Amino acid sequence: MSDESRPSPAQPPLAPAGAPVAAVIPAAGRGVRLGPGAPKALRALNGTPMLIHAVRALAASRHVSLVIVVAPPDGAAEVKSLLDAHELPGSSTDFLVVPGGESRQESVRLGLAALPPEYGVVLVHDAARPLVPVDTVDAVIEAVRDGAPAVVPALPPADTVKEVEPAAEPGAPEPVVATPERARLRAVQTPQGFDRATLLRAHETVTDDVTDDAGMVEKLGLPVVTVPGHEEAFKVTRPLDLVLAEAVLARRRLNDGF
Ligand SMILES: Nc1ccn([C@@H]2O[C@H](COP(=O)(O)OP(=O)(O)OP(=O)(O)O)[C@@H](O)[C@H]2O)c(=O)n1
Ligand SMILES: C[C@](O)(CO)[C@H](O)COP(=O)(O)O
């Protein structure tokens, strides 16, 4: 039998079951769309900084053993103090804080530069998604450990989506170019989960502007899969999102004393 016709041995999973999991939390954005104030990740939700909610959400997974927080460029010391002041009772998760960069992509890259070698699975989670449920975090981890190089939590859009020719002036009418078939569209959230080598390669090689890390893996030509997202994993972007986040926290307090 020639080498070519011999059946190839099964590929080992990229990130085998039990591979240690680290999470990078980009938290260095200004939050321009939220309006004037402190950097978005440091603004309070129910009296606690949004970033602390996000860190707790990731550390709630028993699989996550390291969280790397990417702080506003001049705010690393403040973020370290915040983490010290908001201990996570019963958690064995370790923390690192590094200063971030000009763009989300650069902030994630700076976080990855601090990643110790033993972590085979890496999650990237927006500080601006402070209320993601632990089940969503665990579903992403499970899919990566099952062999997917890149995993994104996703939800079907509630609205019909149009492709337009963007107007030069904000608010000017925009010609509609197409109506993509809604059943094939998904709105993606974080945490996005990756086999470590895949994510590092994506950040080393892809230089185009992208809005999420999975998009970089797509540019490498590698498969990205979705798992079900969650409505509470929404991104706090505009002022109304703060109202919604406070309402979700109030409902959790009523339901389970969180
Ligand atoms: N230079 C940047 C820009 C963004 N982020 C992080 O990326 C996540 C998603 O970005 P987004 O919600 O767009 O945050 P901002 O960039 O802060 O928002 P805006 O565009 O309104 O300023 C946030 O957790 C944000 O802190 C980051 O770490 N570094
Ligand atoms: C990564 C992300 O949250 C996935 O939906 C999103 O792409 C971030 O985009 P933003 O424009 O930086 O908020």
GROMACS .gro file of N, CA and C in nm, residues 44-190:
model
  441
   44ALA      N    1  -2.021   5.155   3.683
   44ALA     CA    2  -2.089   5.064   3.777
   44ALA      C    3  -2.221   5.011   3.722
   45LEU      N    4  -2.247   4.887   3.754
   45LEU     CA    5  -2.379   4.825   3.735
   45LEU      C    6  -2.420   4.775   3.872
   46ASN      N    7  -2.529   4.825   3.922
   46ASN     CA    8  -2.572   4.788   4.057
   46ASN      C    9  -2.459   4.807   4.158
   47GLY      N   10  -2.380   4.913   4.142
   47GLY     CA   11  -2.276   4.947   4.239
   47GLY      C   12  -2.143   4.876   4.219
   48THR      N   13  -2.135   4.786   4.123
   48THR     CA   14  -2.011   4.709   4.100
   48THR      C   15  -1.962   4.735   3.958
   49PRO      N   16  -1.829   4.759   3.939
   49PRO     CA   17  -1.782   4.788   3.804
   49PRO      C   18  -1.817   4.676   3.706
   50MET      N   19  -1.854   4.719   3.584
   50MET     CA   20  -1.892   4.623   3.479
   50MET      C   21  -1.785   4.515   3.463
   51LEU      N   22  -1.658   4.556   3.468
   51LEU     CA   23  -1.548   4.460   3.451
   51LEU      C   24  -1.553   4.350   3.556
   52ILE      N   25  -1.585   4.387   3.680
   52ILE     CA   26  -1.590   4.287   3.787
   52ILE      C   27  -1.703   4.187   3.760
   53HIS      N   28  -1.817   4.235   3.710
   53HIS     CA   29  -1.924   4.142   3.672
   53HIS      C   30  -1.872   4.045   3.566
   54ALA      N   31  -1.799   4.099   3.467
   54ALA     CA   32  -1.751   4.013   3.357
   54ALA      C   33  -1.650   3.911   3.408
   55VAL      N   34  -1.560   3.955   3.497
   55VAL     CA   35  -1.460   3.862   3.553
   55VAL      C   36  -1.530   3.752   3.632
   56ARG      N   37  -1.630   3.792   3.713
   56ARG     CA   38  -1.703   3.691   3.791
   56ARG      C   39  -1.774   3.592   3.700
   57ALA      N   40  -1.828   3.642   3.588
   57ALA     CA   41  -1.902   3.555   3.497
   57ALA      C   42  -1.810   3.447   3.439
   58LEU      N   43  -1.687   3.484   3.409
   58LEU     CA   44  -1.592   3.386   3.353
   58LEU      C   45  -1.536   3.294   3.462
   59ALA      N   46  -1.504   3.354   3.577
   59ALA     CA   47  -1.448   3.274   3.687
   59ALA      C   48  -1.553   3.179   3.745
   60ALA      N   49  -1.681   3.203   3.714
   60ALA     CA   50  -1.786   3.112   3.762
   60ALA      C   51  -1.774   2.975   3.697
   61SER      N   52  -1.705   2.967   3.585
   61SER     CA   53  -1.685   2.836   3.522
   61SER      C   54  -1.571   2.764   3.594
   62ARG      N   55  -1.598   2.641   3.634
   62ARG     CA   56  -1.493   2.567   3.706
   62ARG      C   57  -1.378   2.532   3.614
   63HIS      N   58  -1.396   2.550   3.483
   63HIS     CA   59  -1.290   2.516   3.388
   63HIS      C   60  -1.189   2.629   3.370
   64VAL      N   61  -1.230   2.751   3.402
   64VAL     CA   62  -1.144   2.868   3.374
   64VAL      C   63  -1.049   2.888   3.492
   65SER      N   64  -0.918   2.868   3.467
   65SER     CA   65  -0.825   2.881   3.579
   65SER      C   66  -0.739   3.006   3.575
   66LEU      N   67  -0.744   3.081   3.463
   66LEU     CA   68  -0.670   3.208   3.458
   66LEU      C   69  -0.754   3.309   3.382
   67VAL      N   70  -0.761   3.431   3.436
   67VAL     CA   71  -0.826   3.542   3.365
   67VAL      C   72  -0.722   3.652   3.345
   68ILE      N   73  -0.702   3.691   3.220
   68ILE     CA   74  -0.611   3.803   3.188
   68ILE      C   75  -0.697   3.923   3.152
   69VAL      N   76  -0.692   4.025   3.235
   69VAL     CA   77  -0.771   4.147   3.210
   69VAL      C   78  -0.684   4.247   3.136
   70VAL      N   79  -0.736   4.295   3.023
   70VAL     CA   80  -0.664   4.397   2.945
   70VAL      C   81  -0.725   4.533   2.982
   71ALA      N   82  -0.650   4.608   3.061
   71ALA     CA   83  -0.702   4.731   3.123
   71ALA      C   84  -0.687   4.850   3.029
   72PRO      N   85  -0.763   4.958   3.054
   72PRO     CA   86  -0.736   5.082   2.981
   72PRO      C   87  -0.586   5.115   2.992
   73PRO      N   88  -0.526   5.171   2.884
   73PRO     CA   89  -0.380   5.185   2.880
   73PRO      C   90  -0.319   5.250   3.005
   74ASP      N   91  -0.389   5.349   3.063
   74ASP     CA   92  -0.334   5.414   3.184
   74ASP      C   93  -0.406   5.366   3.310
   75GLY      N   94  -0.476   5.253   3.301
   75GLY     CA   95  -0.560   5.212   3.415
   75GLY      C   96  -0.526   5.077   3.475
   76ALA      N   97  -0.406   5.023   3.445
   76ALA     CA   98  -0.375   4.888   3.494
   76ALA      C   99  -0.370   4.884   3.647
   77ALA      N  100  -0.313   4.988   3.708
   77ALA     CA  101  -0.301   4.987   3.855
   77ALA      C  102  -0.441   4.993   3.918
   78GLU      N  103  -0.529   5.075   3.858
   78GLU     CA  104  -0.666   5.086   3.911
   78GLU      C  105  -0.740   4.952   3.899
   79VAL      N  106  -0.720   4.885   3.787
   79VAL     CA  107  -0.788   4.756   3.766
   79VAL      C  108  -0.735   4.652   3.865
   80LYS      N  109  -0.603   4.653   3.889
   80LYS     CA  110  -0.548   4.559   3.989
   80LYS      C  111  -0.612   4.585   4.125
   81SER      N  112  -0.624   4.712   4.164
   81SER     CA  113  -0.686   4.743   4.294
   81SER      C  114  -0.831   4.697   4.298
   82LEU      N  115  -0.902   4.716   4.186
   82LEU     CA  116  -1.043   4.673   4.182
   82LEU      C  117  -1.054   4.522   4.201
   83LEU      N  118  -0.966   4.447   4.135
   83LEU     CA  119  -0.972   4.301   4.148
   83LEU      C  120  -0.941   4.259   4.291
   84ASP      N  121  -0.844   4.329   4.354
   84ASP     CA  122  -0.812   4.297   4.494
   84ASP      C  123  -0.930   4.329   4.585
   85ALA      N  124  -1.000   4.438   4.553
   85ALA     CA  125  -1.110   4.483   4.640
   85ALA      C  126  -1.235   4.398   4.623
   86HIS      N  127  -1.246   4.328   4.510
   86HIS     CA  128  -1.366   4.246   4.485
   86HIS      C  129  -1.324   4.100   4.477
   87GLU      N  130  -1.286   4.044   4.590
   87GLU     CA  131  -1.242   3.905   4.589
   87GLU      C  132  -1.355   3.813   4.543
   88LEU      N  133  -1.316   3.700   4.487
   88LEU     CA  134  -1.416   3.604   4.441
   88LEU      C  135  -1.417   3.489   4.540
   89PRO      N  136  -1.515   3.487   4.631
   89PRO     CA  137  -1.515   3.385   4.735
   89PRO      C  138  -1.516   3.245   4.676
   90GLY      N  139  -1.425   3.161   4.725
   90GLY     CA  140  -1.424   3.020   4.683
   90GLY      C  141  -1.364   2.996   4.546
   91SER      N  142  -1.320   3.102   4.475
   91SER     CA  143  -1.266   3.082   4.341
   91SER      C  144  -1.116   3.055   4.347
   92SER      N  145  -1.070   2.960   4.264
   92SER     CA  146  -0.926   2.934   4.259
   92SER      C  147  -0.866   2.993   4.131
   93THR      N  148  -0.940   3.084   4.067
   93THR     CA  149  -0.893   3.144   3.942
   93THR      C  150  -0.779   3.243   3.969
   94ASP      N  151  -0.674   3.237   3.886
   94ASP     CA  152  -0.565   3.335   3.893
   94ASP      C  153  -0.596   3.454   3.802
   95PHE      N  154  -0.533   3.568   3.832
   95PHE     CA  155  -0.557   3.689   3.752
   95PHE      C  156  -0.426   3.754   3.710
   96LEU      N  157  -0.428   3.808   3.589
   96LEU     CA  158  -0.318   3.893   3.542
   96LEU      C  159  -0.383   4.019   3.486
   97VAL      N  160  -0.314   4.131   3.495
   97VAL     CA  161  -0.364   4.255   3.436
   97VAL      C  162  -0.254   4.312   3.347
   98VAL      N  163  -0.292   4.345   3.222
   98VAL     CA  164  -0.196   4.408   3.131
   98VAL      C  165  -0.263   4.532   3.071
   99PRO      N  166  -0.182   4.632   3.032
   99PRO     CA  167  -0.243   4.750   2.968
   99PRO      C  168  -0.282   4.721   2.824
  100GLY      N  169  -0.393   4.782   2.779
  100GLY     CA  170  -0.444   4.756   2.645
  100GLY      C  171  -0.393   4.854   2.542
  101GLY      N  172  -0.455   4.848   2.423
  101GLY     CA  173  -0.408   4.927   2.310
  101GLY      C  174  -0.518   5.013   2.250
  102GLU      N  175  -0.491   5.060   2.129
  102GLU     CA  176  -0.579   5.155   2.060
  102GLU      C  177  -0.707   5.092   2.009
  103SER      N  178  -0.698   4.964   1.969
  103SER     CA  179  -0.816   4.895   1.914
  103SER      C  180  -0.841   4.768   1.996
  104ARG      N  181  -0.963   4.713   1.980
  104ARG     CA  182  -0.994   4.588   2.049
  104ARG      C  183  -0.895   4.479   2.008
  105GLN      N  184  -0.868   4.474   1.878
  105GLN     CA  185  -0.778   4.371   1.824
  105GLN      C  186  -0.639   4.381   1.891
  106GLU      N  187  -0.590   4.505   1.904
  106GLU     CA  188  -0.458   4.523   1.964
  106GLU      C  189  -0.463   4.486   2.113
  107SER      N  190  -0.573   4.520   2.179
  107SER     CA  191  -0.585   4.486   2.321
  107SER      C  192  -0.584   4.334   2.341
  108VAL      N  193  -0.655   4.262   2.254
  108VAL     CA  194  -0.655   4.115   2.267
  108VAL      C  195  -0.513   4.062   2.244
  109ARG      N  196  -0.446   4.118   2.144
  109ARG     CA  197  -0.309   4.071   2.114
  109ARG      C  198  -0.218   4.094   2.236
  110LEU      N  199  -0.232   4.208   2.302
  110LEU     CA  200  -0.151   4.235   2.421
  110LEU      C  201  -0.186   4.138   2.534
  111GLY      N  202  -0.313   4.102   2.545
  111GLY     CA  203  -0.352   4.003   2.645
  111GLY      C  204  -0.292   3.867   2.614
  112LEU      N  205  -0.293   3.830   2.486
  112LEU     CA  206  -0.238   3.699   2.448
  112LEU      C  207  -0.087   3.693   2.472
  113ALA      N  208  -0.020   3.808   2.464
  113ALA     CA  209   0.125   3.809   2.487
  113ALA      C  210   0.159   3.770   2.631
  114ALA      N  211   0.061   3.782   2.721
  114ALA     CA  212   0.085   3.747   2.861
  114ALA      C  213   0.040   3.605   2.895
  115LEU      N  214  -0.005   3.530   2.792
  115LEU     CA  215  -0.063   3.396   2.817
  115LEU      C  216   0.047   3.293   2.846
  116PRO      N  217   0.046   3.230   2.964
  116PRO     CA  218   0.147   3.126   2.992
  116PRO      C  219   0.127   3.004   2.900
  117PRO      N  220   0.234   2.925   2.878
  117PRO     CA  221   0.230   2.821   2.774
  117PRO      C  222   0.135   2.706   2.801
  118GLU      N  223   0.097   2.684   2.926
  118GLU     CA  224   0.021   2.560   2.955
  118GLU      C  225  -0.127   2.567   2.915
  119TYR      N  226  -0.176   2.686   2.875
  119TYR     CA  227  -0.320   2.697   2.847
  119TYR      C  228  -0.350   2.659   2.702
  120GLY      N  229  -0.422   2.549   2.684
  120GLY     CA  230  -0.452   2.498   2.550
  120GLY      C  231  -0.580   2.553   2.491
  121VAL      N  232  -0.668   2.605   2.578
  121VAL     CA  233  -0.795   2.665   2.532
  121VAL      C  234  -0.797   2.810   2.580
  122VAL      N  235  -0.832   2.901   2.488
  122VAL     CA  236  -0.837   3.043   2.524
  122VAL      C  237  -0.973   3.100   2.488
  123LEU      N  238  -1.034   3.165   2.585
  123LEU     CA  239  -1.158   3.239   2.560
  123LEU      C  240  -1.124   3.387   2.548
  124VAL      N  241  -1.195   3.457   2.460
  124VAL     CA  242  -1.184   3.604   2.455
  124VAL      C  243  -1.323   3.657   2.483
  125HIS      N  244  -1.333   3.738   2.589
  125HIS     CA  245  -1.465   3.784   2.634
  125HIS      C  246  -1.465   3.935   2.658
  126ASP      N  247  -1.559   4.005   2.595
  126ASP     CA  248  -1.572   4.149   2.616
  126ASP      C  249  -1.611   4.181   2.761
  127ALA      N  250  -1.536   4.275   2.822
  127ALA     CA  251  -1.582   4.327   2.952
  127ALA      C  252  -1.721   4.387   2.938
  128ALA      N  253  -1.752   4.430   2.816
  128ALA     CA  254  -1.880   4.495   2.790
  128ALA      C  255  -1.997   4.396   2.781
  129ARG      N  256  -1.969   4.268   2.805
  129ARG     CA  257  -2.078   4.168   2.812
  129ARG      C  258  -2.074   4.108   2.954
  130PRO      N  259  -2.112   4.189   3.052
  130PRO     CA  260  -2.087   4.151   3.192
  130PRO      C  261  -2.177   4.040   3.245
  131LEU      N  262  -2.287   4.011   3.175
  131LEU     CA  263  -2.388   3.924   3.236
  131LEU      C  264  -2.399   3.788   3.166
  132VAL      N  265  -2.297   3.749   3.092
  132VAL     CA  266  -2.306   3.620   3.024
  132VAL      C  267  -2.323   3.507   3.126
  133PRO      N  268  -2.420   3.418   3.105
  133PRO     CA  269  -2.439   3.307   3.200
  133PRO      C  270  -2.329   3.203   3.189
  134VAL      N  271  -2.301   3.137   3.302
  134VAL     CA  272  -2.192   3.038   3.304
  134VAL      C  273  -2.219   2.922   3.208
  135ASP      N  274  -2.345   2.889   3.184
  135ASP     CA  275  -2.375   2.778   3.093
  135ASP      C  276  -2.327   2.809   2.951
  136THR      N  277  -2.334   2.935   2.914
  136THR     CA  278  -2.287   2.975   2.780
  136THR      C  279  -2.135   2.963   2.774
  137VAL      N  280  -2.068   3.007   2.880
  137VAL     CA  281  -1.921   2.995   2.887
  137VAL      C  282  -1.882   2.848   2.874
  138ASP      N  283  -1.950   2.762   2.949
  138ASP     CA  284  -1.915   2.620   2.949
  138ASP      C  285  -1.945   2.553   2.815
  139ALA      N  286  -2.051   2.598   2.747
  139ALA     CA  287  -2.084   2.538   2.617
  139ALA      C  288  -1.974   2.571   2.515
  140VAL      N  289  -1.919   2.691   2.523
  140VAL     CA  290  -1.810   2.730   2.432
  140VAL      C  291  -1.686   2.643   2.461
  141ILE      N  292  -1.652   2.631   2.588
  141ILE     CA  293  -1.534   2.552   2.626
  141ILE      C  294  -1.551   2.408   2.579
  142GLU      N  295  -1.668   2.352   2.600
  142GLU     CA  296  -1.691   2.212   2.563
  142GLU      C  297  -1.672   2.191   2.413
  143ALA      N  298  -1.722   2.286   2.333
  143ALA     CA  299  -1.709   2.271   2.188
  143ALA      C  300  -1.563   2.279   2.144
  144VAL      N  301  -1.483   2.364   2.209
  144VAL     CA  302  -1.340   2.371   2.173
  144VAL      C  303  -1.272   2.241   2.216
  145ARG      N  304  -1.303   2.195   2.337
  145ARG     CA  305  -1.240   2.071   2.384
  145ARG      C  306  -1.281   1.951   2.299
  146ASP      N  307  -1.399   1.962   2.235
  146ASP     CA  308  -1.444   1.854   2.145
  146ASP      C  309  -1.376   1.860   2.009
  147GLY      N  310  -1.292   1.963   1.987
  147GLY     CA  311  -1.212   1.964   1.864
  147GLY      C  312  -1.234   2.079   1.769
  148ALA      N  313  -1.326   2.173   1.801
  148ALA     CA  314  -1.344   2.287   1.711
  148ALA      C  315  -1.231   2.388   1.734
  149PRO      N  316  -1.168   2.438   1.627
  149PRO     CA  317  -1.060   2.536   1.648
  149PRO      C  318  -1.112   2.672   1.695
  150ALA      N  319  -1.238   2.704   1.660
  150ALA     CA  320  -1.294   2.836   1.698
  150ALA      C  321  -1.445   2.823   1.716
  151VAL      N  322  -1.495   2.880   1.826
  151VAL     CA  323  -1.637   2.864   1.862
  151VAL      C  324  -1.694   2.999   1.903
  152VAL      N  325  -1.812   3.031   1.849
  152VAL     CA  326  -1.877   3.157   1.889
  152VAL      C  327  -2.019   3.130   1.936
  153PRO      N  328  -2.059   3.193   2.048
  153PRO     CA  329  -2.200   3.186   2.086
  153PRO      C  330  -2.278   3.281   1.996
  154ALA      N  331  -2.393   3.238   1.949
  154ALA     CA  332  -2.466   3.317   1.850
  154ALA      C  333  -2.616   3.301   1.868
  155LEU      N  334  -2.689   3.407   1.829
  155LEU     CA  335  -2.836   3.405   1.833
  155LEU      C  336  -2.890   3.448   1.698
  156PRO      N  337  -3.005   3.393   1.657
  156PRO     CA  338  -3.068   3.444   1.534
  156PRO      C  339  -3.111   3.589   1.557
  157PRO      N  340  -3.096   3.676   1.457
  157PRO     CA  341  -3.140   3.814   1.476
  157PRO      C  342  -3.291   3.823   1.489
  158ALA      N  343  -3.336   3.918   1.572
  158ALA     CA  344  -3.481   3.936   1.589
  158ALA      C  345  -3.539   4.022   1.479
  159ASP      N  346  -3.454   4.099   1.412
  159ASP     CA  347  -3.499   4.191   1.307
  159ASP      C  348  -3.458   4.140   1.170
  160THR      N  349  -3.531   4.183   1.069
  160THR     CA  350  -3.483   4.165   0.931
  160THR      C  351  -3.363   4.257   0.913
  161VAL      N  352  -3.259   4.207   0.844
  161VAL     CA  353  -3.136   4.285   0.827
  161VAL      C  354  -3.123   4.324   0.680
  162LYS      N  355  -3.092   4.451   0.654
  162LYS     CA  356  -3.070   4.499   0.517
  162LYS      C  357  -2.923   4.532   0.497
  163GLU      N  358  -2.873   4.503   0.378
  163GLU     CA  359  -2.741   4.553   0.339
  163GLU      C  360  -2.764   4.685   0.265
  164VAL      N  361  -2.687   4.790   0.302
  164VAL     CA  362  -2.709   4.921   0.240
  164VAL      C  363  -2.579   4.976   0.182
  165GLU      N  364  -2.594   5.078   0.104
  165GLU     CA  365  -2.479   5.159   0.062
  165GLU      C  366  -2.466   5.267   0.169
  166PRO      N  367  -2.363   5.261   0.257
  166PRO     CA  368  -2.361   5.356   0.370
  166PRO      C  369  -2.356   5.501   0.323
  167ALA      N  370  -2.435   5.586   0.389
  167ALA     CA  371  -2.442   5.729   0.352
  167ALA      C  372  -2.316   5.801   0.400
  168ALA      N  373  -2.281   5.907   0.330
  168ALA     CA  374  -2.165   5.986   0.370
  168ALA      C  375  -2.194   6.062   0.499
  169GLU      N  376  -2.319   6.107   0.514
  169GLU     CA  377  -2.360   6.186   0.632
  169GLU      C  378  -2.444   6.099   0.724
  170PRO      N  379  -2.419   6.100   0.855
  170PRO     CA  380  -2.506   6.023   0.944
  170PRO      C  381  -2.650   6.073   0.932
  171GLY      N  382  -2.744   5.980   0.923
  171GLY     CA  383  -2.886   6.017   0.918
  171GLY      C  384  -2.939   6.035   0.777
  172ALA      N  385  -2.852   6.044   0.676
  172ALA     CA  386  -2.900   6.060   0.538
  172ALA      C  387  -2.957   5.926   0.489
  173PRO      N  388  -3.057   5.930   0.398
  173PRO     CA  389  -3.113   5.804   0.347
  173PRO      C  390  -3.005   5.718   0.282
  174GLU      N  391  -3.015   5.587   0.303
  174GLU     CA  392  -2.914   5.494   0.249
  174GLU      C  393  -2.982   5.396   0.155
  175PRO      N  394  -2.935   5.385   0.031
  175PRO     CA  395  -2.996   5.287  -0.060
  175PRO      C  396  -2.978   5.145  -0.010
  176VAL      N  397  -3.087   5.068  -0.014
  176VAL     CA  398  -3.079   4.926   0.025
  176VAL      C  399  -3.026   4.846  -0.094
  177VAL      N  400  -2.926   4.763  -0.066
  177VAL     CA  401  -2.861   4.684  -0.170
  177VAL      C  402  -2.916   4.541  -0.173
  178ALA      N  403  -2.946   4.487  -0.055
  178ALA     CA  404  -2.991   4.348  -0.049
  178ALA      C  405  -3.057   4.319   0.086
  179THR      N  406  -3.136   4.211   0.088
  179THR     CA  407  -3.194   4.162   0.213
  179THR      C  408  -3.145   4.018   0.233
  180PRO      N  409  -3.037   3.999   0.312
  180PRO     CA  410  -2.986   3.863   0.331
  180PRO      C  411  -3.094   3.773   0.394
  181GLU      N  412  -3.093   3.648   0.356
  181GLU     CA  413  -3.192   3.552   0.408
  181GLU      C  414  -3.173   3.539   0.560
  182ARG      N  415  -3.273   3.581   0.635
  182ARG     CA  416  -3.255   3.593   0.780
  182ARG      C  417  -3.225   3.459   0.847
  183ALA      N  418  -3.281   3.353   0.794
  183ALA     CA  419  -3.260   3.221   0.858
  183ALA      C  420  -3.112   3.182   0.858
  184ARG      N  421  -3.032   3.245   0.772
  184ARG     CA  422  -2.889   3.210   0.765
  184ARG      C  423  -2.802   3.306   0.845
  185LEU      N  424  -2.862   3.405   0.911
  185LEU     CA  425  -2.783   3.505   0.983
  185LEU      C  426  -2.779   3.474   1.133
  186ARG      N  427  -2.670   3.510   1.196
  186ARG     CA  428  -2.657   3.498   1.342
  186ARG      C  429  -2.586   3.622   1.395
  187ALA      N  430  -2.632   3.670   1.510
  187ALA     CA  431  -2.561   3.778   1.580
  187ALA      C  432  -2.468   3.711   1.680
  188VAL      N  433  -2.339   3.743   1.674
  188VAL     CA  434  -2.246   3.668   1.758
  188VAL      C  435  -2.205   3.747   1.881
  189GLN      N  436  -2.178   3.670   1.987
  189GLN     CA  437  -2.149   3.725   2.118
  189GLN      C  438  -2.008   3.681   2.160
  190THR      N  439  -1.979   3.703   2.286
  190THR     CA  440  -1.860   3.645   2.347
  190THR      C  441  -1.905   3.580   2.478
   0.00000   0.00000   0.00000
